[in-house]
PDB file of C-alpha atoms in Angstrom:
ATOM      1  CA  ARG A   1      15.112  38.778  13.693  1.00 74.00           C
ATOM      2  CA  SER A   2      17.484  41.318  14.866  1.00 79.00           C
ATOM      3  CA  GLU A   3      17.525  43.892  17.702  1.00 80.00           C
ATOM      4  CA  ASN A   4      19.223  46.372  15.239  1.00 82.00           C
ATOM      5  CA  ALA A   5      16.740  49.183  14.523  1.00 83.00           C
ATOM      6  CA  ILE A   6      17.595  49.040  10.786  1.00 86.00           C
ATOM      7  CA  SER A   7      16.084  46.231   8.825  1.00 88.00           C
ATOM      8  CA  ARG A   8      18.482  44.292   6.682  1.00 87.00           C
ATOM      9  CA  PHE A   9      18.020  41.642   4.050  1.00 87.00           C
ATOM     10  CA  VAL A  10      19.115  38.132   4.864  1.00 85.00           C
ATOM     11  CA  ASN A  11      18.465  36.887   1.301  1.00 87.00           C
ATOM     12  CA  HIS A  12      19.532  39.016  -1.617  1.00 91.00           C
ATOM     13  CA  GLY A  13      18.633  38.578  -5.344  1.00 94.00           C
ATOM     14  CA  PHE A  14      15.036  37.907  -6.052  1.00 94.00           C
ATOM     15  CA  PRO A  15      13.740  38.261  -2.482  1.00 92.00           C
ATOM     16  CA  GLU A  16      15.360  41.576  -1.954  1.00 94.00           C
ATOM     17  CA  LYS A  17      14.089  42.875  -5.380  1.00 96.00           C
ATOM     18  CA  PHE A  18      10.648  41.695  -4.647  1.00 95.00           C
ATOM     19  CA  VAL A  19      10.438  43.362  -1.211  1.00 95.00           C
ATOM     20  CA  GLN A  20      11.865  46.601  -2.649  1.00 96.00           C
ATOM     21  CA  ASP A  21       9.210  46.663  -5.412  1.00 97.00           C
ATOM     22  CA  LEU A  22       6.538  45.834  -2.881  1.00 96.00           C
ATOM     23  CA  MET A  23       7.676  48.643  -0.588  1.00 95.00           C
ATOM     24  CA  GLN A  24       7.569  51.119  -3.480  1.00 96.00           C
ATOM     25  CA  ARG A  25       4.123  49.987  -4.627  1.00 95.00           C
ATOM     26  CA  SER A  26       2.691  49.924  -1.066  1.00 91.00           C
ATOM     27  CA  GLU A  27       4.533  53.062   0.043  1.00 92.00           C
ATOM     28  CA  THR A  28       5.633  51.219   3.199  1.00 90.00           C
ATOM     29  CA  LYS A  29       8.836  50.579   5.127  1.00 90.00           C
ATOM     30  CA  PRO A  30       9.842  47.664   7.425  1.00 89.00           C
ATOM     31  CA  ILE A  31       8.843  47.834  11.075  1.00 85.00           C
ATOM     32  CA  LEU A  32      10.712  46.682  14.125  1.00 83.00           C
ATOM     33  CA  HIS A  33       8.278  44.746  16.330  1.00 79.00           C
ATOM     34  CA  ILE A  34       8.797  42.902  19.660  1.00 75.00           C
ATOM     35  CA  ASN A  35      11.593  40.298  20.078  1.00 76.00           C
ATOM     36  CA  GLY A  36      13.556  41.795  17.152  1.00 80.00           C
ATOM     37  CA  LEU A  37      10.932  40.741  14.598  1.00 79.00           C
ATOM     38  CA  HIS A  38      11.185  42.894  11.460  1.00 83.00           C
ATOM     39  CA  PHE A  39       8.217  42.830   9.066  1.00 84.00           C
ATOM     40  CA  LEU A  40       6.858  44.766   6.201  1.00 86.00           C
ATOM     41  CA  PRO A  41       3.239  45.909   6.124  1.00 85.00           C
ATOM     42  CA  TYR A  42       1.877  46.096   2.673  1.00 87.00           C
ATOM     43  CA  ASN A  43      -1.297  46.559   0.642  1.00 86.00           C
ATOM     44  CA  GLN A  44      -2.705  43.160  -0.504  1.00 85.00           C
ATOM     45  CA  PHE A  45      -3.667  44.399  -3.870  1.00 90.00           C
ATOM     46  CA  ASP A  46      -0.155  45.684  -4.493  1.00 93.00           C
ATOM     47  CA  PHE A  47       1.220  42.233  -3.516  1.00 92.00           C
ATOM     48  CA  MET A  48      -1.168  40.440  -5.841  1.00 89.00           C
ATOM     49  CA  THR A  49      -0.480  42.762  -8.769  1.00 92.00           C
ATOM     50  CA  LEU A  50       3.249  42.521  -8.231  1.00 95.00           C
ATOM     51  CA  CYS A  51       3.071  38.741  -8.240  1.00 91.00           C
ATOM     52  CA  ASP A  52       0.958  38.834 -11.375  1.00 88.00           C
ATOM     53  CA  ASP A  53       3.365  41.169 -13.126  1.00 91.00           C
ATOM     54  CA  ILE A  54       6.343  38.928 -12.256  1.00 91.00           C
ATOM     55  CA  ALA A  55       4.548  35.767 -13.378  1.00 86.00           C
ATOM     56  CA  LEU A  56       3.357  37.285 -16.688  1.00 85.00           C
ATOM     57  CA  LYS A  57       6.864  38.539 -17.453  1.00 88.00           C
ATOM     58  CA  ASN A  58       8.370  35.107 -16.965  1.00 82.00           C
ATOM     59  CA  THR A  59       6.167  32.760 -18.905  1.00 79.00           C
ATOM     60  CA  ASP A  60       4.761  32.139 -22.334  1.00 73.00           C
ATOM     61  CA  SER A  61       1.390  30.768 -21.078  1.00 73.00           C
ATOM     62  CA  LEU A  62      -0.273  31.495 -17.766  1.00 76.00           C
ATOM     63  CA  ALA A  63      -3.784  31.513 -16.556  1.00 76.00           C
ATOM     64  CA  LEU A  64      -4.015  33.683 -13.454  1.00 74.00           C
ATOM     65  CA  HIS A  65      -6.871  33.547 -11.016  1.00 75.00           C
ATOM     66  CA  SER A  66      -8.159  30.224 -12.352  1.00 83.00           C
ATOM     67  CA  TYR A  67     -10.128  27.590 -10.621  1.00 87.00           C
ATOM     68  CA  VAL A  68      -9.444  23.865 -11.226  1.00 91.00           C
ATOM     69  CA  SER A  69     -12.612  21.655 -11.199  1.00 92.00           C
ATOM     70  CA  LYS A  70     -11.454  18.294 -12.459  1.00 94.00           C
ATOM     71  CA  ALA A  71      -8.402  16.281 -13.242  1.00 94.00           C
ATOM     72  CA  THR A  72      -8.073  13.079 -15.348  1.00 94.00           C
ATOM     73  CA  VAL A  73      -5.347  10.490 -14.615  1.00 94.00           C
ATOM     74  CA  LYS A  74      -4.027   7.848 -17.007  1.00 94.00           C
ATOM     75  CA  ASN A  75      -1.090   5.517 -16.166  1.00 92.00           C
ATOM     76  CA  ASP A  76      -0.317   7.470 -12.955  1.00 88.00           C
ATOM     77  CA  SER A  77      -0.036  10.866 -14.721  1.00 91.00           C
ATOM     78  CA  ILE A  78      -2.383  13.699 -14.906  1.00 94.00           C
ATOM     79  CA  THR A  79      -3.473  13.831 -18.620  1.00 95.00           C
ATOM     80  CA  CYS A  80      -6.123  16.573 -18.423  1.00 96.00           C
ATOM     81  CA  VAL A  81      -6.993  19.400 -15.996  1.00 93.00           C
ATOM     82  CA  GLU A  82     -10.301  21.203 -16.377  1.00 95.00           C
ATOM     83  CA  ALA A  83     -10.495  24.729 -15.061  1.00 92.00           C
ATOM     84  CA  MET A  84     -12.442  27.935 -15.152  1.00 92.00           C
ATOM     85  CA  ILE A  85     -10.203  30.599 -16.698  1.00 88.00           C
ATOM     86  CA  TYR A  86     -11.648  34.071 -16.881  1.00 83.00           C
ATOM     87  CA  HIS A  87     -15.047  32.430 -16.387  1.00 86.00           C
ATOM     88  CA  GLN A  88     -14.634  30.113 -19.385  1.00 89.00           C
ATOM     89  CA  PRO A  89     -14.496  26.294 -19.025  1.00 93.00           C
ATOM     90  CA  THR A  90     -11.042  25.185 -20.318  1.00 92.00           C
ATOM     91  CA  LYS A  91      -9.261  21.884 -20.776  1.00 94.00           C
ATOM     92  CA  ILE A  92      -5.529  21.721 -20.351  1.00 91.00           C
ATOM     93  CA  TYR A  93      -3.406  18.824 -21.462  1.00 93.00           C
ATOM     94  CA  PRO A  94      -0.245  19.343 -19.381  1.00 90.00           C
ATOM     95  CA  LYS A  95       3.201  17.794 -19.587  1.00 89.00           C
ATOM     96  CA  VAL A  96       3.837  18.708 -15.979  1.00 87.00           C
ATOM     97  CA  VAL A  97       1.481  19.796 -13.167  1.00 85.00           C
ATOM     98  CA  ILE A  98       2.463  21.783 -10.120  1.00 83.00           C
ATOM     99  CA  ASP A  99      -0.180  22.446  -7.602  1.00 83.00           C
ATOM    100  CA  THR A 100       0.481  25.753  -5.845  1.00 78.00           C
ATOM    101  CA  SER A 101      -2.997  26.084  -4.294  1.00 78.00           C
ATOM    102  CA  GLY A 102      -1.663  25.511  -0.776  1.00 76.00           C
ATOM    103  CA  GLU A 103      -4.591  23.137  -0.255  1.00 81.00           C
ATOM    104  CA  ALA A 104      -3.562  20.133  -2.349  1.00 85.00           C
ATOM    105  CA  ILE A 105      -6.572  20.619  -4.677  1.00 89.00           C
ATOM    106  CA  LEU A 106      -5.163  18.408  -7.464  1.00 90.00           C
ATOM    107  CA  SER A 107      -4.304  15.621  -4.995  1.00 88.00           C
ATOM    108  CA  THR A 108      -7.833  15.741  -3.658  1.00 90.00           C
ATOM    109  CA  LEU A 109      -9.402  15.735  -7.090  1.00 92.00           C
ATOM    110  CA  ILE A 110      -7.456  12.735  -8.242  1.00 92.00           C
ATOM    111  CA  GLY A 111      -7.712  10.870  -4.901  1.00 89.00           C
ATOM    112  CA  SER A 112      -3.970  10.895  -4.264  1.00 87.00           C
ATOM    113  CA  ASP A 113      -2.454  10.656  -0.830  1.00 80.00           C
ATOM    114  CA  ALA A 114      -1.084  13.866   0.549  1.00 75.00           C
ATOM    115  CA  ILE A 115       2.056  13.925   2.680  1.00 75.00           C
ATOM    116  CA  LYS A 116       0.960  14.331   6.339  1.00 74.00           C
ATOM    117  CA  SER A 117       2.841  15.713   9.212  1.00 74.00           C
ATOM    118  CA  ASP A 118       2.233  16.199  12.944  1.00 76.00           C
ATOM    119  CA  LYS A 119       3.818  19.622  12.806  1.00 72.00           C
ATOM    120  CA  TYR A 120       2.829  22.361  10.330  1.00 65.00           C
ATOM    121  CA  GLN A 121       3.772  25.978  10.212  1.00 63.00           C
ATOM    122  CA  ALA A 122       0.633  28.081  10.648  1.00 62.00           C
ATOM    123  CA  SER A 123      -0.371  29.854   7.553  1.00 64.00           C
ATOM    124  CA  ALA A 124      -0.526  33.598   7.450  1.00 65.00           C
ATOM    125  CA  HIS A 125      -3.675  35.518   6.812  1.00 65.00           C
ATOM    126  CA  VAL A 126      -2.968  39.135   5.745  1.00 63.00           C
ATOM    127  CA  PHE A 127      -5.859  41.480   6.006  1.00 65.00           C
ATOM    128  CA  MET A 128      -6.779  45.088   6.646  1.00 66.00           C
ATOM    129  CA  LEU A 129      -9.160  46.481   9.127  1.00 66.00           C
ATOM    130  CA  VAL A 130     -10.777  49.728   8.190  1.00 69.00           C
ATOM    131  CA  GLY A 131     -13.353  52.024   9.637  1.00 69.00           C
ATOM    132  CA  PHE A 132     -12.214  52.097  13.282  1.00 67.00           C
ATOM    133  CA  SER A 133     -12.349  55.278  15.233  1.00 68.00           C
ATOM    134  CA  ASN A 134      -9.662  54.109  17.625  1.00 64.00           C
ATOM    135  CA  ASP A 135      -6.159  54.141  16.067  1.00 67.00           C
ATOM    136  CA  ASP A 136      -4.351  52.602  19.060  1.00 75.00           C
ATOM    137  CA  GLU A 137      -2.848  49.418  17.692  1.00 73.00           C
ATOM    138  CA  THR A 138      -2.778  47.725  21.065  1.00 77.00           C
ATOM    139  CA  VAL A 139      -6.531  48.334  21.656  1.00 80.00           C
ATOM    140  CA  LEU A 140      -7.287  47.115  18.167  1.00 79.00           C
ATOM    141  CA  SER A 141      -5.253  43.917  18.735  1.00 79.00           C
ATOM    142  CA  LEU A 142      -6.878  43.180  21.987  1.00 83.00           C
ATOM    143  CA  SER A 143     -10.352  43.755  20.451  1.00 84.00           C
ATOM    144  CA  LEU A 144      -9.588  41.439  17.605  1.00 84.00           C
ATOM    145  CA  ILE A 145      -8.258  38.724  19.930  1.00 86.00           C
ATOM    146  CA  ARG A 146     -11.391  39.045  22.098  1.00 89.00           C
ATOM    147  CA  SER A 147     -13.655  38.795  19.022  1.00 89.00           C
ATOM    148  CA  ILE A 148     -11.812  35.718  17.890  1.00 89.00           C
ATOM    149  CA  LYS A 149     -12.164  34.041  21.287  1.00 91.00           C
ATOM    150  CA  PHE A 150     -15.963  34.725  21.219  1.00 92.00           C
ATOM    151  CA  GLY A 151     -16.071  33.279  17.635  1.00 92.00           C
ATOM    152  CA  ILE A 152     -14.354  30.082  18.895  1.00 92.00           C
ATOM    153  CA  LYS A 153     -16.623  29.799  21.888  1.00 94.00           C
ATOM    154  CA  ASP A 154     -19.724  30.217  19.719  1.00 94.00           C
ATOM    155  CA  GLY A 155     -18.440  27.660  17.213  1.00 93.00           C
ATOM    156  CA  ALA A 156     -18.199  30.155  14.343  1.00 92.00           C
ATOM    157  CA  LEU A 157     -14.371  29.739  14.189  1.00 87.00           C
ATOM    158  CA  ASP A 158     -12.050  26.781  14.263  1.00 84.00           C
ATOM    159  CA  PRO A 159     -10.219  26.306  17.662  1.00 85.00           C
ATOM    160  CA  ASP A 160      -6.968  26.678  15.827  1.00 80.00           C
ATOM    161  CA  TYR A 161      -7.558  30.397  15.627  1.00 82.00           C
ATOM    162  CA  GLU A 162      -6.755  30.449  19.358  1.00 80.00           C
ATOM    163  CA  ARG A 163      -3.054  30.301  18.333  1.00 75.00           C
ATOM    164  CA  ILE A 164      -3.274  33.682  16.524  1.00 75.00           C
ATOM    165  CA  SER A 165      -0.376  36.094  16.480  1.00 70.00           C
ATOM    166  CA  ILE A 166      -1.208  39.673  15.541  1.00 71.00           C
ATOM    167  CA  VAL A 167       1.477  41.660  13.859  1.00 69.00           C
ATOM    168  CA  PRO A 168       0.504  45.241  13.503  1.00 64.00           C
ATOM    169  CA  GLY A 169       0.679  47.116  10.245  1.00 62.00           C
ATOM    170  CA  SER A 170       0.394  50.822   9.739  1.00 53.00           C
ATOM    171  CA  VAL A 171      -2.448  52.681  11.312  1.00 54.00           C
ATOM    172  CA  SER A 172      -3.565  55.662   9.285  1.00 51.00           C
TER     173      SER A 172
END
């Protein structure tokens, strides 16, 4: 956050290079929003392919866009992970397992306790809205908030969605 009109990197090295690559792929630039918040709108596909490219460059063996279905534990260690990789059932016998699902999928599969907290940072859901005739970001934001409130009232959405913050992207 900074009231300066020019966005500056707080962290250099990998974060700065990643953002510069993402800006180039998405053809976007940082935006100064309210309360000094600077953010970068980007294309989700560009973000995913950039992450894939970086991951593939830095590993010998990687299965992208895979789905874990089962894990076997022996002597308090995960000895086998079963997954669908490119629509093929696969068994992996790992030395180390790191669950980056964001949903503790492996902990759930093996019945392990997850660390609980009374305070969590809300996750971000990045999405694009297309096909609107109105290009006024304020009107679009208010319409989205109204629709979410109706969804909560009707029981279609979790009440936690009430805490939404909408950060505009680029309207084109």
